[in-house]
Amino acid sequence: MKVLLVYTNINGFHDDNYSFGLASIASSARKAGHEVKVIIVNTVQCFQKIKDALFSFNPNVIGFSSVSSQFSFVKDFAKELKTMRPEIIVVCGGVHPTIWPECILETDALDAVFIGESELAFVEFLEKVARKEPYQLCDNVAYVKQGLLFRNKCKGLIDNLDVLPFPDREVYPYMETLEKTVYAPFHFSRGCPFPCTYCSNHAIAKANGREKSSSRFPSPEYCIREIEETINNFKMIRTIAIVDDIFGLNKRWRDNFLDLYKKKIKIPFMCLLRADIVNEKFIKDLKNAGCYRISFGIESGNEYVRNEIMKRKMGTDAIINAFDLCRKYAIETNAINIIGVPGETEEMFLDTINLNRKIRPTSTGVNIFYPYHGTILGDYCFKNDLVDLKKLEDFSNERRDTVLNYPADWCDKLLYYHREWLYVSEK
């Protein structure tokens, strides 16, 4: 079977062009003996690459991976592909179909969507397609029949991540990522146990049949082998970014990983952390292993917004302490913030600016709130008609503009603060 996988990142807020999920799907499909090609689409004009592959590669299956703000592009591309080659099976997976499988009802160009972690299910799907059996019976698949949505059971989350092959950096154009960034990205753990209302982790867990999300880790040895293989294949790598939602939540895992990393890798790395899990020993261990930069999700400087609306359950003192410890050990810091959540006032937002001034991060950035289906805060927005559905339909400016029905003057202020964030947060 020939499988064409497509990652759209048109006007996306991520600039590294690397989809860990799609790279993992590619690995599993190749391991099962299928021929796989991956195409990255950064602009609408790049769609020509997919059309060219229709005839040069001649795939049996085309699979898109989509987040919410990219799905309008996926629908358009799928429609054109089906017009050109109606016999090709076109499917879509990723976060958006996982938390909102109803999206398949918006188009007749997708034959199915995949829900949840689908490395195993996608391989079974390809086998059924190859044998000309009804692929609609596969686990993790949702499809439309006579205008109705049918959703099959999911295999569930993969607990033993060591059974998966490393994400494919050979067929996936990983070099394009390295050319756009100063680091090589790695993503090891899956899931997060914290109840943040704007985040999709718990919605993803529920889609996979679990009541709530939790963190799952490959073994430290597996992770180190993946890094070793990658830096051996890409000699130009000088720094590494571990982009797990929260690095090292499991203390035993992180202690073993950092010990192995220090002994075997010896390349500077950066990671993401929660401020309230930080203590001096943790920061010192990170520094000794080669960590030079940590990103922290501050999200809001206002206690009510952070802990009651966002459910971060994180005190301001913990945030200040984390940044103080990083300064003590000469580790660079990045502060990540969110503005524009329902219920936030300008006075509350000014608390975010003031906290950033107080903690003095090496760098800082801000995202405008985006309502994801399946999240507590996103569902609240949809149920209470706070979302401008017309604007949402063709919206790709995720986290840089708002899709909520705010008054024009508040929308203008959000755009101003987003545009001038560095200036206002450092005055």
mmCIF file of C-alpha atoms in Angstrom, residues 334-338 363-368 418 421-422:
data_model
loop_
_atom_site.group_PDB
_atom_site.id
_atom_site.type_symbol
_atom_site.label_atom_id
_atom_site.label_comp_id
_atom_site.label_asym_id
_atom_site.label_seq_id
_atom_site.Cartn_x
_atom_site.Cartn_y
_atom_site.Cartn_z
ATOM 1 C CA ASN A 334 10.518 31.929 28.860
ATOM 2 C CA ALA A 335 7.132 33.004 30.219
ATOM 3 C CA ILE A 336 4.009 31.889 28.330
ATOM 4 C CA ASN A 337 0.782 33.849 28.875
ATOM 5 C CA ILE A 338 -2.846 33.794 27.723
ATOM 6 C CA SER A 363 11.853 36.065 26.964
ATOM 7 C CA THR A 364 8.090 36.227 27.124
ATOM 8 C CA GLY A 365 5.145 35.700 24.829
ATOM 9 C CA VAL A 366 1.372 35.854 24.854
ATOM 10 C CA ASN A 367 -1.387 33.855 23.160
ATOM 11 C CA ILE A 368 -4.956 34.991 22.630
ATOM 12 C CA HIS A 418 -0.642 40.758 21.587
ATOM 13 C CA TRP A 421 3.467 42.417 24.290
ATOM 14 C CA LEU A 422 7.233 42.726 24.587
#
